[in-house]
GROMACS .gro file of C-alpha atoms in nm:
model
  318
    1MET     CA    1   4.940   3.998   1.291
    2SER     CA    2   5.114   4.332   1.234
    3THR     CA    3   4.942   4.667   1.263
    4LEU     CA    4   4.963   4.892   0.964
    5GLN     CA    5   5.110   5.234   1.031
    6PRO     CA    6   4.984   5.534   0.830
    7ALA     CA    7   5.222   5.665   0.575
    8ALA     CA    8   5.407   5.979   0.661
    9THR     CA    9   5.296   6.287   0.476
   10PRO     CA   10   5.501   6.603   0.415
   11GLU     CA   11   5.273   6.793   0.650
   12SER     CA   12   5.321   6.543   0.932
   13VAL     CA   13   5.695   6.540   0.879
   14ALA     CA   14   5.707   6.919   0.894
   15GLU     CA   15   5.488   6.920   1.205
   16ASP     CA   16   5.712   6.663   1.374
   17ALA     CA   17   6.019   6.864   1.283
   18THR     CA   18   5.862   7.179   1.419
   19THR     CA   19   5.772   6.998   1.739
   20ASP     CA   20   6.126   6.864   1.772
   21VAL     CA   21   6.274   7.210   1.715
   22ALA     CA   22   6.035   7.368   1.964
   23GLY     CA   23   6.104   7.094   2.216
   24GLY     CA   24   6.475   7.131   2.163
   25GLY     CA   25   6.448   7.507   2.209
   26LYS     CA   26   6.255   7.461   2.532
   27ARG     CA   27   6.508   7.208   2.656
   28ARG     CA   28   6.793   7.444   2.573
   29ARG     CA   29   6.619   7.730   2.752
   30LYS     CA   30   6.552   7.511   3.052
   31GLY     CA   31   6.914   7.400   3.048
   32LYS     CA   32   7.039   7.759   3.043
   33ALA     CA   33   6.798   7.854   3.319
   34GLY     CA   34   6.919   7.560   3.524
   35ASP     CA   35   7.282   7.660   3.470
   36ALA     CA   36   7.207   8.017   3.576
   37SER     CA   37   7.016   7.895   3.881
   38ARG     CA   38   7.301   7.668   3.985
   39ALA     CA   39   7.552   7.950   3.936
   40VAL     CA   40   7.351   8.188   4.151
   41THR     CA   41   7.287   7.932   4.426
   42SER     CA   42   7.643   7.800   4.438
   43PRO     CA   43   7.839   7.824   4.766
   44TRP     CA   44   8.088   8.068   4.610
   45ALA     CA   45   7.805   8.303   4.513
   46SER     CA   46   7.676   8.291   4.870
   47VAL     CA   47   8.023   8.371   5.005
   48VAL     CA   48   8.059   8.668   4.770
   49ALA     CA   49   7.713   8.795   4.865
   50ILE     CA   50   7.796   8.772   5.236
   51ILE     CA   51   8.126   8.959   5.186
   52ILE     CA   52   7.951   9.236   4.992
   53ALA     CA   53   7.679   9.261   5.258
   54VAL     CA   54   7.937   9.287   5.537
   55LEU     CA   55   8.139   9.554   5.354
   56TRP     CA   56   7.822   9.746   5.271
   57THR     CA   57   7.683   9.749   5.626
   58THR     CA   58   8.008   9.805   5.818
   59PRO     CA   59   8.005  10.189   5.782
   60THR     CA   60   7.640  10.199   5.890
   61LEU     CA   61   7.719   9.980   6.191
   62GLY     CA   62   8.008  10.208   6.283
   63LEU     CA   63   7.781  10.511   6.256
   64LEU     CA   64   7.519  10.346   6.476
   65VAL     CA   65   7.768  10.250   6.746
   66THR     CA   66   7.931  10.594   6.740
   67SER     CA   67   7.594  10.764   6.784
   68PHE     CA   68   7.552  10.592   7.124
   69ARG     CA   69   7.899  10.679   7.256
   70GLY     CA   70   8.007  10.980   7.455
   71GLN     CA   71   8.228  11.257   7.323
   72ARG     CA   72   8.532  11.148   7.525
   73ASP     CA   73   8.506  10.785   7.411
   74ILE     CA   74   8.470  10.888   7.046
   75ASN     CA   75   8.781  11.111   7.065
   76THR     CA   76   9.000  10.853   7.238
   77THR     CA   77   8.899  10.510   7.099
   78GLY     CA   78   8.749  10.360   6.784
   79TRP     CA   79   8.392  10.240   6.757
   80TRP     CA   80   8.507   9.879   6.719
   81THR     CA   81   8.633   9.887   7.077
   82ALA     CA   82   8.293   9.983   7.222
   83TRP     CA   83   8.214   9.621   7.313
   84ARG     CA   84   8.476   9.637   7.589
   85ASP     CA   85   8.260   9.877   7.792
   86PRO     CA   86   7.890   9.836   7.703
   87GLY     CA   87   7.789  10.047   8.001
   88ALA     CA   88   7.934  10.356   7.835
   89PHE     CA   89   7.652  10.366   7.578
   90THR     CA   90   7.421  10.664   7.621
   91LEU     CA   91   7.114  10.826   7.466
   92ASP     CA   92   7.231  11.180   7.542
   93ASN     CA   93   7.347  11.231   7.184
   94TYR     CA   94   6.996  11.175   7.050
   95ARG     CA   95   6.837  11.386   7.322
   96GLN     CA   96   7.069  11.675   7.244
   97ALA     CA   97   7.025  11.632   6.869
   98LEU     CA   98   6.645  11.638   6.888
   99ALA     CA   99   6.601  11.897   7.166
  100PRO     CA  100   6.443  12.219   7.030
  101GLY     CA  101   6.681  12.450   7.212
  102SER     CA  102   7.000  12.251   7.158
  103SER     CA  103   7.291  12.342   6.935
  104ALA     CA  104   7.191  12.075   6.684
  105GLY     CA  105   6.813  12.119   6.692
  106LEU     CA  106   6.717  11.855   6.435
  107GLY     CA  107   6.353  11.826   6.542
  108GLN     CA  108   6.217  12.111   6.327
  109TYR     CA  109   6.432  12.008   6.031
  110PHE     CA  110   6.297  11.654   6.060
  111ILE     CA  111   5.940  11.783   6.041
  112ASN     CA  112   6.032  12.004   5.744
  113THR     CA  113   6.170  11.701   5.561
  114ILE     CA  114   5.846  11.508   5.610
  115VAL     CA  115   5.646  11.807   5.483
  116ILE     CA  116   5.868  11.824   5.175
  117THR     CA  117   5.886  11.453   5.101
  118VAL     CA  118   5.526  11.331   5.134
  119PRO     CA  119   5.368  11.564   4.870
  120ALA     CA  120   5.674  11.528   4.645
  121VAL     CA  121   5.611  11.151   4.640
  122LEU     CA  122   5.231  11.145   4.618
  123LEU     CA  123   5.195  11.411   4.346
  124PRO     CA  124   5.408  11.238   4.076
  125ILE     CA  125   5.257  10.899   4.161
  126PHE     CA  126   4.902  11.029   4.111
  127LEU     CA  127   4.976  11.229   3.795
  128ALA     CA  128   5.191  10.954   3.642
  129SER     CA  129   4.917  10.696   3.708
  130LEU     CA  130   4.668  10.906   3.513
  131ALA     CA  131   4.916  10.956   3.230
  132ALA     CA  132   5.006  10.586   3.221
  133TYR     CA  133   4.638  10.491   3.198
  134ALA     CA  134   4.593  10.726   2.902
  135PHE     CA  135   4.900  10.587   2.723
  136ALA     CA  136   4.802  10.226   2.794
  137TRP     CA  137   4.425  10.211   2.740
  138MET     CA  138   4.308  10.530   2.566
  139PRO     CA  139   4.395  10.536   2.194
  140PHE     CA  140   4.451  10.883   2.051
  141PRO     CA  141   4.656  11.023   1.759
  142GLY     CA  142   5.029  11.040   1.826
  143ARG     CA  143   5.010  10.835   2.144
  144ASP     CA  144   5.323  10.628   2.081
  145ALA     CA  145   5.531  10.927   1.972
  146LEU     CA  146   5.422  11.125   2.277
  147PHE     CA  147   5.506  10.834   2.507
  148VAL     CA  148   5.856  10.808   2.359
  149ALA     CA  149   5.900  11.185   2.407
  150VAL     CA  150   5.792  11.164   2.771
  151PHE     CA  151   6.029  10.873   2.832
  152ALA     CA  152   6.316  11.059   2.661
  153LEU     CA  153   6.278  11.348   2.907
  154GLN     CA  154   6.454  11.131   3.166
  155ILE     CA  155   6.786  11.234   3.014
  156VAL     CA  156   6.734  11.593   3.132
  157PRO     CA  157   6.887  11.628   3.481
  158LEU     CA  158   6.721  11.849   3.737
  159GLN     CA  159   7.047  12.027   3.814
  160VAL     CA  160   7.064  12.199   3.472
  161ALA     CA  161   6.720  12.353   3.527
  162LEU     CA  162   6.776  12.493   3.876
  163ILE     CA  163   6.849  12.852   3.769
  164PRO     CA  164   6.563  12.879   3.511
  165LEU     CA  165   6.320  12.724   3.757
  166LEU     CA  166   6.433  12.955   4.035
  167ASP     CA  167   6.376  13.255   3.806
  168ILE     CA  168   6.025  13.130   3.719
  169TYR     CA  169   5.930  13.059   4.081
  170VAL     CA  170   6.059  13.389   4.217
  171ASN     CA  171   5.996  13.639   3.937
  172LYS     CA  172   5.698  13.488   3.752
  173LEU     CA  173   5.501  13.295   4.014
  174GLY     CA  174   5.614  13.474   4.327
  175PHE     CA  175   5.668  13.159   4.532
  176GLY     CA  176   5.988  13.269   4.699
  177ALA     CA  177   6.118  13.031   4.965
  178SER     CA  178   5.805  12.813   4.979
  179TYR     CA  179   5.747  12.440   4.968
  180TRP     CA  180   5.562  12.469   4.638
  181SER     CA  181   5.885  12.531   4.448
  182VAL     CA  182   6.038  12.206   4.580
  183TRP     CA  183   5.718  12.004   4.532
  184LEU     CA  184   5.676  12.117   4.171
  185SER     CA  185   6.043  12.062   4.085
  186HIS     CA  186   6.055  11.707   4.218
  187THR     CA  187   5.717  11.626   4.061
  188ILE     CA  188   5.808  11.756   3.715
  189PHE     CA  189   6.135  11.565   3.692
  190ALA     CA  190   5.992  11.246   3.843
  191LEU     CA  191   5.700  11.215   3.600
  192PRO     CA  192   5.892  11.055   3.305
  193LEU     CA  193   6.028  10.762   3.507
  194ALA     CA  194   5.704  10.720   3.701
  195THR     CA  195   5.496  10.717   3.384
  196PHE     CA  196   5.727  10.462   3.222
  197LEU     CA  197   5.725  10.221   3.518
  198ILE     CA  198   5.351  10.241   3.581
  199HIS     CA  199   5.269  10.216   3.209
  200ASN     CA  200   5.472   9.896   3.172
  201PHE     CA  201   5.298   9.740   3.469
  202MET     CA  202   4.956   9.853   3.352
  203ARG     CA  203   5.004   9.705   3.004
  204GLU     CA  204   5.057   9.363   3.164
  205LEU     CA  205   4.706   9.364   3.313
  206PRO     CA  206   4.449   9.168   3.109
  207GLY     CA  207   4.236   9.379   2.880
  208GLU     CA  208   3.933   9.165   2.962
  209LEU     CA  209   3.905   9.353   3.292
  210MET     CA  210   3.848   9.683   3.114
  211GLU     CA  211   3.619   9.526   2.855
  212ALA     CA  212   3.401   9.367   3.124
  213ALA     CA  213   3.385   9.697   3.312
  214ARG     CA  214   3.281   9.884   2.997
  215VAL     CA  215   3.009   9.628   2.930
  216ASP     CA  216   2.877   9.697   3.279
  217GLY     CA  217   2.866  10.069   3.200
  218ALA     CA  218   3.184  10.184   3.379
  219GLY     CA  219   3.368  10.486   3.245
  220HIS     CA  220   3.737  10.570   3.251
  221VAL     CA  221   3.721  10.723   3.599
  222THR     CA  222   3.551  10.418   3.750
  223ILE     CA  223   3.785  10.176   3.573
  224PHE     CA  224   4.094  10.363   3.688
  225PHE     CA  225   4.004  10.419   4.053
  226LYS     CA  226   3.807  10.103   4.131
  227ILE     CA  227   3.972   9.839   3.909
  228LEU     CA  228   4.324   9.939   3.804
  229LEU     CA  229   4.448  10.146   4.099
  230PRO     CA  230   4.425   9.859   4.353
  231LEU     CA  231   4.617   9.636   4.110
  232LEU     CA  232   4.898   9.890   4.064
  233THR     CA  233   5.033   9.857   4.419
  234PRO     CA  234   5.366   9.690   4.322
  235ALA     CA  235   5.446   9.950   4.057
  236LEU     CA  236   5.344  10.241   4.278
  237ALA     CA  237   5.549  10.103   4.567
  238ALA     CA  238   5.855  10.050   4.345
  239PHE     CA  239   5.852  10.407   4.221
  240GLY     CA  240   5.751  10.538   4.562
  241ILE     CA  241   6.069  10.392   4.714
  242PHE     CA  242   6.286  10.556   4.449
  243GLN     CA  243   6.117  10.893   4.482
  244PHE     CA  244   6.106  10.886   4.861
  245LEU     CA  245   6.477  10.812   4.892
  246TRP     CA  246   6.565  11.074   4.631
  247VAL     CA  247   6.360  11.353   4.790
  248TRP     CA  248   6.446  11.262   5.151
  249ASN     CA  249   6.821  11.261   5.081
  250ASP     CA  250   6.811  11.568   4.854
  251LEU     CA  251   7.029  11.860   4.955
  252LEU     CA  252   7.087  12.068   4.643
  253VAL     CA  253   6.726  12.130   4.534
  254SER     CA  254   6.603  12.218   4.882
  255LEU     CA  255   6.903  12.440   4.949
  256VAL     CA  256   6.854  12.633   4.623
  257PHE     CA  257   6.478  12.684   4.646
  258LEU     CA  258   6.430  12.705   5.025
  259GLY     CA  259   6.760  12.823   5.166
  260GLY     CA  260   6.892  12.716   5.504
  261THR     CA  261   6.643  12.880   5.741
  262PRO     CA  262   6.515  12.648   6.016
  263ASP     CA  263   6.148  12.705   5.935
  264VAL     CA  264   6.166  12.544   5.588
  265ALA     CA  265   6.504  12.369   5.543
  266PRO     CA  266   6.519  11.986   5.546
  267ILE     CA  267   6.731  11.771   5.773
  268THR     CA  268   6.999  11.720   5.506
  269VAL     CA  269   7.079  12.091   5.520
  270ARG     CA  270   7.124  12.079   5.898
  271VAL     CA  271   7.339  11.765   5.885
  272ALA     CA  272   7.560  11.933   5.625
  273GLU     CA  273   7.592  12.235   5.855
  274LEU     CA  274   7.688  12.010   6.146
  275SER     CA  275   7.961  11.846   5.941
  276GLY     CA  276   8.099  12.189   5.853
  277SER     CA  277   8.051  12.399   6.166
  278ARG     CA  278   8.078  12.117   6.422
  279GLY     CA  279   8.305  11.873   6.247
  280SER     CA  280   8.473  11.783   6.578
  281ALA     CA  281   8.140  11.705   6.750
  282TRP     CA  282   8.111  11.352   6.614
  283TYR     CA  283   7.869  11.255   6.888
  284LEU     CA  284   7.610  11.501   6.748
  285LEU     CA  285   7.696  11.449   6.383
  286SER     CA  286   7.665  11.070   6.402
  287ALA     CA  287   7.334  11.090   6.590
  288GLY     CA  288   7.197  11.343   6.342
  289ALA     CA  289   7.307  11.135   6.043
  290PHE     CA  290   7.146  10.822   6.184
  291ILE     CA  291   6.824  11.008   6.262
  292SER     CA  292   6.807  11.113   5.897
  293MET     CA  293   6.849  10.746   5.793
  294ILE     CA  294   6.578  10.594   6.012
  295VAL     CA  295   6.272  10.689   5.806
  296PRO     CA  296   6.411  10.590   5.460
  297VAL     CA  297   6.522  10.252   5.595
  298ALA     CA  298   6.180  10.193   5.751
  299VAL     CA  299   6.002  10.286   5.426
  300PHE     CA  300   6.224  10.057   5.221
  301LEU     CA  301   6.174   9.763   5.456
  302ALA     CA  302   5.798   9.818   5.458
  303LEU     CA  303   5.768   9.827   5.078
  304GLN     CA  304   6.056   9.604   4.968
  305ARG     CA  305   5.827   9.305   4.901
  306PHE     CA  306   5.673   9.506   4.616
  307PHE     CA  307   6.006   9.640   4.493
  308VAL     CA  308   6.131   9.363   4.263
  309ARG     CA  309   5.787   9.282   4.127
  310GLY     CA  310   5.725   9.643   4.038
  311LEU     CA  311   6.063   9.691   3.870
  312LEU     CA  312   6.031   9.373   3.660
  313ALA     CA  313   5.681   9.463   3.539
  314GLY     CA  314   5.679   9.459   3.161
  315GLY     CA  315   6.026   9.309   3.138
  316LEU     CA  316   5.922   8.943   3.138
  317LYS     CA  317   5.673   8.763   2.920
  318GLY     CA  318   5.498   8.433   2.967
   0.00000   0.00000   0.00000
């Protein structure tokens, strides 16, 4: 005895067709994703990645080895021959580079760099977080247009504003050679990118969190500091790495606004002076350069697990 099948209707046919198209689209997307995954994980891609990593780290390795060699060894042989005499390695280069009364004297410059960098990183992060919250969760007239204008300010480089800013700091505000001029300059020009990154991450958070907090009587301050700020760690870390590396390695801005005096100048200024005035003293120059690299590398390694997640915030859906 046969079972009767219901007759197909136009609606069911259309629904089946839609399902087939959607299923086909998903299969095609999965197929493309699988092809991309296989291409990235292929042995040739691994070989290329290893070659790039070796080429990228070889100069740093050479700098590290040179910083532990004596002046005579550096002048007579290359760093790649250091393995022949491991007993020749010494810490005298670092002692001389960090000693307060030495010719290099990087200790005070190292402290100056920390004093410059920490506020120049924390200030734009805090201000950009407040601005991103306003753009993301506080409706007001002209919000979208203002956000586009803030984002467009990224095209203005800091270098073109050095002379006008110097005139304002010295003649209008009376800062002179003070840290405030460097802090404000780095903060002002970091706010557009920081606001954009944090805003994109914040928009991905579920709105039900804010709605539930408002039902419980929480205001904007409570919502921002107690609910959103702990969830923004990946975005804050991603921008913090960018800003930290930029400010720590900066030479031009600090040199223009602070000068080269030992009481305020950063370590990049002193390393540049060593390369010019003591270009033959590679044992001091290599140690000083590697000292200036230690803190940025440590910061990147400490925050790198948040780096990719923070950069991709807002770029992927679903």
